[in-house]
Tab-separated table of C-alpha atoms and ligand atoms in Angstrom:
chain	number	residue	atom	x	y	z
A	1	UNK	CA	141.214	138.564	151.765
A	2	UNK	CA	144.897	138.638	152.421
A	3	UNK	CA	147.204	141.298	151.017
A	4	UNK	CA	150.297	140.078	149.167
A	5	UNK	CA	152.788	138.715	151.660
A	6	UNK	CA	156.322	139.509	150.706
A	7	UNK	CA	157.810	139.519	154.192
A	8	UNK	CA	161.149	137.730	153.894
A	9	UNK	CA	161.953	134.753	156.075
A	10	UNK	CA	165.046	135.820	157.924
A	11	UNK	CA	164.695	133.229	160.600
A	12	UNK	CA	163.203	129.854	159.987
A	13	UNK	CA	161.290	127.529	162.268
A	14	UNK	CA	160.459	123.919	161.459
A	15	UNK	CA	156.898	122.744	161.868
A	16	UNK	CA	157.620	120.898	165.121
A	17	UNK	CA	158.925	124.110	166.705
A	18	UNK	CA	155.996	126.124	165.370
A	19	UNK	CA	153.644	123.569	166.831
A	20	UNK	CA	155.380	123.863	170.233
A	21	UNK	CA	155.418	127.658	170.089
A	22	UNK	CA	151.755	128.029	169.173
A	23	UNK	CA	150.225	124.915	170.729
A	24	UNK	CA	148.671	124.029	167.343
A	25	UNK	CA	149.211	120.376	166.405
A	26	UNK	CA	151.327	119.754	163.334
A	27	UNK	CA	148.449	118.010	161.496
A	28	UNK	CA	146.248	121.014	162.107
A	29	UNK	CA	148.849	123.355	160.675
A	30	UNK	CA	149.109	121.285	157.527
A	31	UNK	CA	145.316	120.921	157.260
A	32	UNK	CA	144.792	124.699	157.640
A	33	UNK	CA	147.436	125.341	155.022
A	34	UNK	CA	145.695	123.016	152.569
A	35	UNK	CA	142.160	123.981	153.404
A	36	UNK	CA	142.357	127.705	153.982
A	37	UNK	CA	145.673	128.601	152.408
A	38	UNK	CA	146.854	129.868	155.825
A	39	UNK	CA	150.531	130.695	155.307
A	40	UNK	CA	152.619	129.421	152.519
A	41	UNK	CA	155.821	128.385	154.305
A	42	UNK	CA	159.003	128.201	152.334
A	43	UNK	CA	160.258	124.677	151.658
A	44	UNK	CA	163.779	123.383	152.116
A	45	UNK	CA	165.154	121.229	149.311
A	46	UNK	CA	164.103	118.159	151.323
A	47	UNK	CA	160.512	119.452	151.388
A	48	UNK	CA	160.490	120.513	155.067
A	49	UNK	CA	158.456	123.619	155.783
A	50	UNK	CA	160.219	126.695	157.161
A	51	UNK	CA	158.118	129.264	159.021
A	52	UNK	CA	159.027	132.889	159.735
A	53	UNK	CA	158.446	134.996	162.884
A	54	UNK	CA	155.589	136.645	161.028
A	55	UNK	CA	154.031	133.252	160.369
A	56	UNK	CA	154.181	132.334	164.035
A	57	UNK	CA	152.672	135.677	165.033
A	58	UNK	CA	149.828	135.140	162.562
A	59	UNK	CA	149.113	131.660	163.948
A	60	UNK	CA	149.019	133.031	167.483
A	61	UNK	CA	146.437	135.613	166.362
A	62	UNK	CA	144.346	132.913	164.701
A	63	UNK	CA	144.508	130.806	167.832
A	64	UNK	CA	143.332	133.632	170.028
A	65	UNK	CA	140.520	134.440	167.570
A	66	UNK	CA	139.432	130.781	167.848
A	67	UNK	CA	139.563	131.001	171.604
A	68	UNK	CA	137.155	133.947	171.339
A	69	UNK	CA	134.673	131.621	169.631
A	70	UNK	CA	135.252	132.407	165.948
A	71	UNK	CA	135.108	129.639	163.382
A	72	UNK	CA	138.394	128.897	161.645
A	73	UNK	CA	137.294	130.484	158.313
A	74	UNK	CA	136.177	133.649	160.195
A	75	UNK	CA	139.394	133.744	162.210
A	76	UNK	CA	141.485	133.487	159.050
A	77	UNK	CA	139.532	136.231	157.355
A	78	UNK	CA	139.757	138.485	160.405
A	79	UNK	CA	143.476	138.020	160.814
A	80	UNK	CA	144.178	138.420	157.096
A	81	UNK	CA	142.222	141.650	157.032
A	82	UNK	CA	144.524	142.982	159.809
A	83	UNK	CA	147.742	142.078	158.026
A	84	UNK	CA	150.150	144.754	156.916
A	85	UNK	CA	150.674	146.097	154.384
A	86	UNK	CA	147.124	147.240	153.881
A	87	UNK	CA	145.632	147.721	150.445
A	88	UNK	CA	147.689	150.029	148.281
A	89	UNK	CA	146.150	153.320	147.262
A	90	UNK	CA	143.454	152.874	144.666
A	91	UNK	CA	142.613	149.370	145.873
A	92	UNK	CA	139.397	148.745	147.802
A	93	UNK	CA	139.809	147.761	151.433
A	94	UNK	CA	139.492	144.045	151.953
A	95	UNK	CA	136.182	144.313	153.791
A	96	UNK	CA	134.592	146.620	151.211
A	97	UNK	CA	131.727	145.394	149.080
A	98	UNK	CA	133.763	146.237	145.995
A	99	UNK	CA	136.550	143.869	146.942
A	100	UNK	CA	135.359	140.873	144.935
A	101	UNK	CA	134.526	143.038	141.941
A	102	UNK	CA	138.017	144.505	142.091
A	103	UNK	CA	139.610	141.089	142.346
A	104	UNK	CA	137.521	139.809	139.381
A	105	UNK	CA	138.539	142.771	137.280
A	106	UNK	CA	142.245	142.524	138.155
A	107	UNK	CA	142.348	138.769	137.717
A	108	UNK	CA	140.637	138.989	134.348
A	109	UNK	CA	143.102	141.637	133.135
A	110	UNK	CA	146.100	139.640	134.333
A	111	UNK	CA	144.873	136.497	132.663
A	112	UNK	CA	144.069	138.184	129.391
A	113	UNK	CA	147.587	139.655	129.457
A	114	UNK	CA	149.005	136.140	130.062
A	115	UNK	CA	150.537	137.642	133.251
A	116	UNK	CA	150.702	134.645	135.529
A	117	UNK	CA	152.733	136.365	138.238
A	118	UNK	CA	150.151	139.090	138.578
A	119	UNK	CA	147.304	136.544	138.464
A	120	UNK	CA	148.926	134.671	141.330
A	121	UNK	CA	149.325	137.863	143.335
A	122	UNK	CA	145.636	138.577	142.862
A	123	UNK	CA	144.703	134.991	143.681
A	124	UNK	CA	146.656	135.341	146.959
A	125	UNK	CA	144.037	137.887	148.022
A	126	UNK	CA	141.572	135.030	148.253
A	127	UNK	CA	143.536	133.231	150.937
A	128	UNK	CA	141.157	132.690	153.822
A	129	UNK	CA	138.054	133.273	151.678
A	130	UNK	CA	135.908	130.099	151.831
A	131	UNK	CA	136.196	128.127	148.574
A	132	UNK	CA	132.465	128.365	147.742
A	133	UNK	CA	132.669	132.151	147.970
A	134	UNK	CA	135.826	132.348	145.874
A	135	UNK	CA	134.188	130.186	143.205
A	136	UNK	CA	130.845	131.977	143.073
A	137	UNK	CA	132.151	135.528	143.602
A	138	UNK	CA	135.383	135.428	141.606
A	139	UNK	CA	136.270	132.404	139.492
A	140	UNK	CA	132.920	131.821	137.818
A	141	UNK	CA	132.156	135.500	137.163
A	142	UNK	CA	135.632	135.816	135.557
A	143	UNK	CA	134.910	132.754	133.369
A	144	UNK	CA	131.561	134.178	132.288
A	145	UNK	CA	133.199	137.514	131.333
A	146	UNK	CA	135.936	135.691	129.439
A	147	UNK	CA	133.296	133.609	127.597
A	148	UNK	CA	131.359	136.728	126.681
A	149	UNK	CA	134.490	138.508	125.480
A	150	UNK	CA	135.365	135.468	123.352
A	151	UNK	CA	131.826	135.409	121.890
A	152	UNK	CA	132.047	139.120	120.976
A	153	UNK	CA	135.392	138.467	119.285
A	154	UNK	CA	137.199	140.835	121.704
A	155	UNK	CA	139.730	138.178	122.819
A	156	UNK	CA	141.452	135.297	121.108
A	157	UNK	CA	140.909	131.599	121.723
A	158	UNK	CA	144.406	131.455	123.249
A	159	UNK	CA	143.497	134.126	125.824
A	160	UNK	CA	140.289	132.255	126.682
A	161	UNK	CA	142.198	128.971	126.979
A	162	UNK	CA	144.875	130.504	129.220
A	163	UNK	CA	142.290	132.103	131.526
A	164	UNK	CA	140.124	129.000	131.815
A	165	UNK	CA	143.153	126.711	132.276
A	166	UNK	CA	144.386	128.946	135.143
A	167	UNK	CA	140.996	128.886	136.862
A	168	UNK	CA	140.718	125.148	136.345
A	169	UNK	CA	144.100	124.785	138.073
A	170	UNK	CA	142.875	126.798	141.063
A	171	UNK	CA	139.842	124.547	141.431
A	172	UNK	CA	141.940	121.412	141.117
A	173	UNK	CA	144.264	122.784	143.820
A	174	UNK	CA	141.252	123.347	146.064
A	175	UNK	CA	140.029	119.810	145.465
A	176	UNK	CA	143.485	118.397	146.153
A	177	UNK	CA	143.715	120.491	149.310
A	178	UNK	CA	140.420	119.051	150.451
A	179	UNK	CA	141.557	115.568	149.436
A	180	UNK	CA	138.240	115.284	147.640
A	181	UNK	CA	136.452	115.493	151.010
A	182	UNK	CA	136.542	113.392	154.155
A	183	UNK	CA	136.888	109.598	153.542
A	184	UNK	CA	133.728	108.884	155.538
A	185	UNK	CA	131.636	111.673	154.028
A	186	UNK	CA	128.567	111.001	151.897
A	187	UNK	CA	129.795	109.627	148.579
A	188	UNK	CA	128.992	111.806	145.572
A	189	UNK	CA	130.234	111.827	141.981
A	190	UNK	CA	130.562	114.671	139.487
A	191	UNK	CA	130.959	114.632	135.737
A	192	UNK	CA	129.673	116.349	132.588
A	193	UNK	CA	127.100	115.387	129.992
A	194	UNK	CA	128.498	113.180	127.173
A	195	UNK	CA	130.390	115.213	124.596
A	196	UNK	CA	130.408	118.297	126.772
A	197	UNK	CA	134.044	119.270	127.291
A	198	UNK	CA	133.211	122.053	129.767
A	199	UNK	CA	134.361	120.483	132.989
A	200	UNK	CA	134.843	123.551	135.237
A	201	UNK	CA	131.192	123.545	136.329
A	202	UNK	CA	131.532	119.934	137.482
A	203	UNK	CA	134.870	120.698	139.099
A	204	UNK	CA	133.478	123.741	140.934
A	205	UNK	CA	130.585	121.631	142.127
A	206	UNK	CA	133.031	118.953	143.305
A	207	UNK	CA	134.874	121.586	145.418
A	208	UNK	CA	131.599	122.895	146.852
A	209	UNK	CA	130.515	119.378	147.813
A	210	UNK	CA	133.891	118.414	149.312
A	211	UNK	CA	133.848	121.665	151.298
A	212	UNK	CA	130.450	120.585	152.574
A	213	UNK	CA	131.828	117.285	153.887
A	214	UNK	CA	130.990	115.022	150.957
A	215	UNK	CA	133.483	112.440	149.650
A	216	UNK	CA	133.766	113.293	145.976
A	217	UNK	CA	134.628	110.949	143.170
A	218	UNK	CA	135.509	113.376	140.434
A	219	UNK	CA	135.062	111.685	137.064
A	220	UNK	CA	136.224	114.622	134.917
A	221	UNK	CA	134.407	115.597	131.743
A	222	UNK	CA	132.450	113.622	129.264
A	223	UNK	CA	131.693	110.294	130.927
A	224	UNK	CA	129.779	108.094	128.433
A	225	UNK	CA	126.317	107.083	129.657
A	226	UNK	CA	127.061	103.329	129.559
A	227	UNK	CA	130.073	103.858	131.744
A	228	UNK	CA	128.249	106.084	134.216
A	229	UNK	CA	125.453	103.539	134.540
A	230	UNK	CA	128.036	100.894	135.414
A	231	UNK	CA	129.666	103.247	137.879
A	232	UNK	CA	126.272	103.897	139.514
A	233	UNK	CA	125.645	100.170	139.885
A	234	UNK	CA	129.015	99.128	141.177
A	235	UNK	CA	129.854	102.126	143.379
A	236	UNK	CA	126.373	103.155	144.550
A	237	UNK	CA	127.188	106.772	145.362
A	238	UNK	CA	124.514	108.733	147.256
A	239	UNK	CA	124.455	111.297	144.449
A	240	UNK	CA	125.517	111.614	140.855
A	241	UNK	CA	125.823	115.191	139.546
A	242	UNK	CA	125.975	115.777	135.797
A	243	UNK	CA	126.906	119.232	134.518
A	244	UNK	CA	125.485	120.404	131.175
A	245	UNK	CA	127.089	123.591	129.884
A	246	UNK	CA	126.704	123.270	126.098
A	247	UNK	CA	123.111	123.951	125.021
A	248	UNK	CA	121.353	120.585	124.862
A	249	UNK	CA	117.941	119.676	123.428
A	250	UNK	CA	115.158	118.576	125.799
A	251	UNK	CA	114.944	115.172	124.114
A	252	UNK	CA	118.610	114.457	124.663
A	253	UNK	CA	118.322	115.304	128.341
A	254	UNK	CA	115.148	113.257	128.810
A	255	UNK	CA	116.528	110.109	127.177
A	256	UNK	CA	119.821	110.361	129.092
A	257	UNK	CA	118.113	111.110	132.417
A	258	UNK	CA	115.578	108.316	132.142
A	259	UNK	CA	118.186	105.760	131.197
A	260	UNK	CA	120.564	106.747	133.972
A	261	UNK	CA	117.645	106.650	136.434
A	262	UNK	CA	116.463	103.255	135.240
A	263	UNK	CA	119.851	101.569	135.524
A	264	UNK	CA	120.981	103.213	138.788
A	265	UNK	CA	120.108	101.692	142.140
A	266	UNK	CA	117.228	103.461	143.918
A	267	UNK	CA	119.617	104.611	146.627
A	268	UNK	CA	121.448	106.771	144.069
A	269	UNK	CA	120.050	110.306	143.754
A	270	UNK	CA	120.624	112.045	140.422
A	271	UNK	CA	120.903	115.741	139.602
A	272	UNK	CA	121.497	117.053	136.112
A	273	UNK	CA	122.068	120.722	135.715
A	274	UNK	CA	123.733	123.714	134.209
A	275	UNK	CA	123.298	126.617	131.828
A	276	UNK	CA	123.082	124.188	128.900
A	277	UNK	CA	119.682	122.841	130.004
A	278	UNK	CA	116.644	124.013	128.035
A	279	UNK	CA	114.657	126.904	129.537
A	280	UNK	CA	111.523	124.804	130.056
A	281	UNK	CA	112.693	121.945	132.222
A	282	UNK	CA	110.897	118.625	131.746
A	283	UNK	CA	109.670	116.607	134.762
A	284	UNK	CA	111.612	113.368	135.130
A	285	UNK	CA	110.676	111.250	138.151
A	286	UNK	CA	113.680	110.581	140.367
A	287	UNK	CA	115.942	113.122	138.676
A	288	UNK	CA	116.529	116.722	139.769
A	289	UNK	CA	116.989	119.216	136.966
A	290	UNK	CA	118.236	122.742	137.677
A	291	UNK	CA	119.869	125.407	135.549
A	292	UNK	CA	121.679	126.810	138.584
A	293	UNK	CA	123.352	124.755	141.295
A	294	UNK	CA	122.151	127.138	144.003
A	295	UNK	CA	118.880	125.162	143.764
A	296	UNK	CA	120.628	122.049	145.117
A	297	UNK	CA	119.865	121.393	148.770
A	298	UNK	CA	123.198	119.543	149.268
A	299	UNK	CA	125.361	122.588	148.560
A	300	UNK	CA	126.831	124.911	151.161
A	301	UNK	CA	125.533	128.481	150.906
A	302	UNK	CA	128.451	130.807	150.234
A	303	UNK	CA	128.840	133.635	152.724
A	304	UNK	CA	128.334	136.937	150.911
B	1	B12	C1	136.195	127.410	129.451
B	1	B12	C2	135.262	127.309	128.277
B	1	B12	C3	135.566	126.395	127.293
B	1	B12	C4	136.744	125.425	127.405
B	1	B12	C5	136.429	124.326	128.430
B	1	B12	C6	137.697	123.851	129.107
B	1	B12	C7	137.412	122.946	130.270
B	1	B12	N1	138.418	122.163	130.605
B	1	B12	O1	136.380	122.960	130.905
B	1	B12	C8	136.872	124.882	125.902
B	1	B12	C9	137.961	125.636	125.211
B	1	B12	C10	137.095	123.377	125.790
B	1	B12	C11	135.514	125.292	125.356
B	1	B12	C12	135.050	124.816	124.161
B	1	B12	C13	133.923	125.247	123.537
B	1	B12	N2	133.088	126.206	123.956
B	1	B12	CO1	133.226	126.994	125.661
B	1	B12	N3	133.284	128.099	127.221
B	1	B12	C14	134.107	128.124	128.209
B	1	B12	C15	133.657	129.166	129.269
B	1	B12	C16	134.556	130.391	129.123
B	1	B12	C17	133.604	128.656	130.704
B	1	B12	C18	132.846	127.343	130.835
B	1	B12	C19	132.611	126.945	132.210
B	1	B12	O2	133.433	126.315	132.820
B	1	B12	N4	131.494	127.360	132.819
B	1	B12	C20	131.209	127.093	134.240
B	1	B12	C21	130.516	128.293	134.901
B	1	B12	C22	131.383	129.503	134.820
B	1	B12	O3	129.373	128.450	134.236
B	1	B12	P1	127.916	128.612	134.708
B	1	B12	O4	127.147	128.108	133.555
B	1	B12	O5	127.686	129.978	135.094
B	1	B12	O6	127.685	127.628	135.971
B	1	B12	C23	126.437	127.627	136.621
B	1	B12	C24	125.418	126.732	135.965
B	1	B12	O7	125.827	126.247	134.713
B	1	B12	C25	125.108	125.668	136.965
B	1	B12	N5	125.721	124.392	136.889
B	1	B12	C26	126.916	124.034	136.321
B	1	B12	N6	127.130	122.717	136.488
B	1	B12	C27	126.053	122.201	137.175
B	1	B12	C28	125.753	120.892	137.606
B	1	B12	C29	124.544	120.670	138.254
B	1	B12	C30	124.236	119.265	138.744
B	1	B12	C31	123.654	121.732	138.525
B	1	B12	C32	122.361	121.470	139.235
B	1	B12	C33	123.957	123.041	138.086
B	1	B12	C34	125.160	123.248	137.432
B	1	B12	O8	125.445	126.270	138.214
B	1	B12	C35	126.605	127.062	138.028
B	1	B12	C36	126.660	128.140	139.072
B	1	B12	O9	125.591	129.009	138.978
B	1	B12	C37	132.178	129.413	128.794
B	1	B12	C38	131.585	130.741	129.253
B	1	B12	C39	130.418	130.508	130.234
B	1	B12	N7	129.588	131.488	130.400
B	1	B12	O10	130.293	129.478	130.846
B	1	B12	C40	132.256	129.122	127.307
B	1	B12	C41	131.012	128.626	126.621
B	1	B12	C42	130.255	127.625	127.494
B	1	B12	N8	131.547	127.889	125.409
B	1	B12	C43	130.860	128.064	124.405
B	1	B12	C44	131.126	127.457	123.157
B	1	B12	C45	130.252	127.900	121.984
B	1	B12	C46	132.168	126.536	123.021
B	1	B12	C47	132.525	125.750	121.725
B	1	B12	C48	131.301	125.132	121.040
B	1	B12	C49	133.297	126.720	120.821
B	1	B12	C50	133.692	126.176	119.488
B	1	B12	N9	133.066	126.691	118.486
B	1	B12	O11	134.561	125.323	119.402
B	1	B12	C51	133.513	124.682	122.246
B	1	B12	C52	132.910	123.267	122.488
B	1	B12	C53	133.431	122.329	121.464
B	1	B12	C54	132.931	120.927	121.696
B	1	B12	N10	133.833	120.019	121.827
B	1	B12	O12	131.777	120.687	121.808
B	1	B12	C55	129.650	128.945	124.649
B	1	B12	C56	128.335	128.159	124.701
B	1	B12	C57	127.211	129.089	124.348
B	1	B12	C58	126.205	128.516	123.449
B	1	B12	N11	125.023	128.958	123.747
B	1	B12	O13	126.511	127.768	122.567
B	1	B12	C59	130.042	129.677	125.974
B	1	B12	C60	128.885	130.081	126.919
B	1	B12	C61	130.837	130.962	125.569
B	1	B12	C62	129.973	132.051	125.023
B	1	B12	N12	129.655	133.075	125.812
B	1	B12	O14	129.580	131.977	123.878
B	1	B12	N13	134.907	126.197	126.081
């Protein structure tokens, strides 16, 4: 995780110069920025990126880490962990086991205080952390805590809305950064069960799948069954993933799953899942049902 970077840009380099100085192609610089959040160069009014000396130094370090055989995500993490200033007193070091717990706690507090600036500072710590890890170790745990606090009546609906909207934004930014996955990746689609407005599970799944090289068609929440059947027929994705977060009766799941299966081409695999599924999962031929997405074979395993 990367400490907050407030180094001022006294001298600016344009991307072409940075590319020449570091030997890293311009496209790669932009892709790393989108994908791993490496650097956040200032922008001129015309949109051109301006890099600082510190940025160039960081890229040189990443390049040499790659030359030593590290993968890009590992190189980013290593270099970020070396960045000054180190954690302030009272904060866990970035490689400590408590780091994610600390980030969750701080992010939750900032969000419940409606303190967006602080939330963004905390979110910055996740730069270089692979998206699946950030989702499973930080964003989803924070959402669950927020949901529990709302259920106990400890926080207001407005606080819950602000926190979940902020996390939703982070996931959308990830998906945008990944451009919904490579154009030639396996085609998958994500949505939620009809009348279930909880879309962050489907969105998180979309990010995980895009990270794993799938091309994601993200349908948002609440796609009516008729419409999804038509989508399956006309678009023939390899997979359709349906997220169920609101508690749903077994009968409702069975009728929906059977109908979607019956009207989808055989080539389309179907997985329906989420915390809203009943505890005893029915067997439905040709449809995978899981309460947790870690049971899905198509997902990347987050690095702990
Ligand atoms: C954000 C939120 C909302 C937002 C959603 C905004 C949005 N754009 O998505 C809004 C404000 C709309 C909302 C509304 C409601 N909400 Co709400 N909400 C939440 C909250 C805080 C996060 C939901 C979420 O995104 N979860 C995603 C992640 C964090 O959840 P997860 O379940 O751990 O994800 C795992 C699995 O579900 C599974 N999975 C998920 N998707 C998939 C897909 C597949 C294919 C597979 C295999 C697995 C899988 O794998 C994931 C990783 O392990 C939850 C708290 C919670 N614990 O989830 C409450 C929560 C879901 N809401 C709840 C409730 C009650 C409601 C309302 C009914 C409240 C009300 N009275 O109005 C309404 C729904 C009204 C309606 N129209 O029906 C309850 C449901 C509990 C229950 N047993 O009924 C919860 C659990 C809060 C609580 N603790 O009580 N909510």
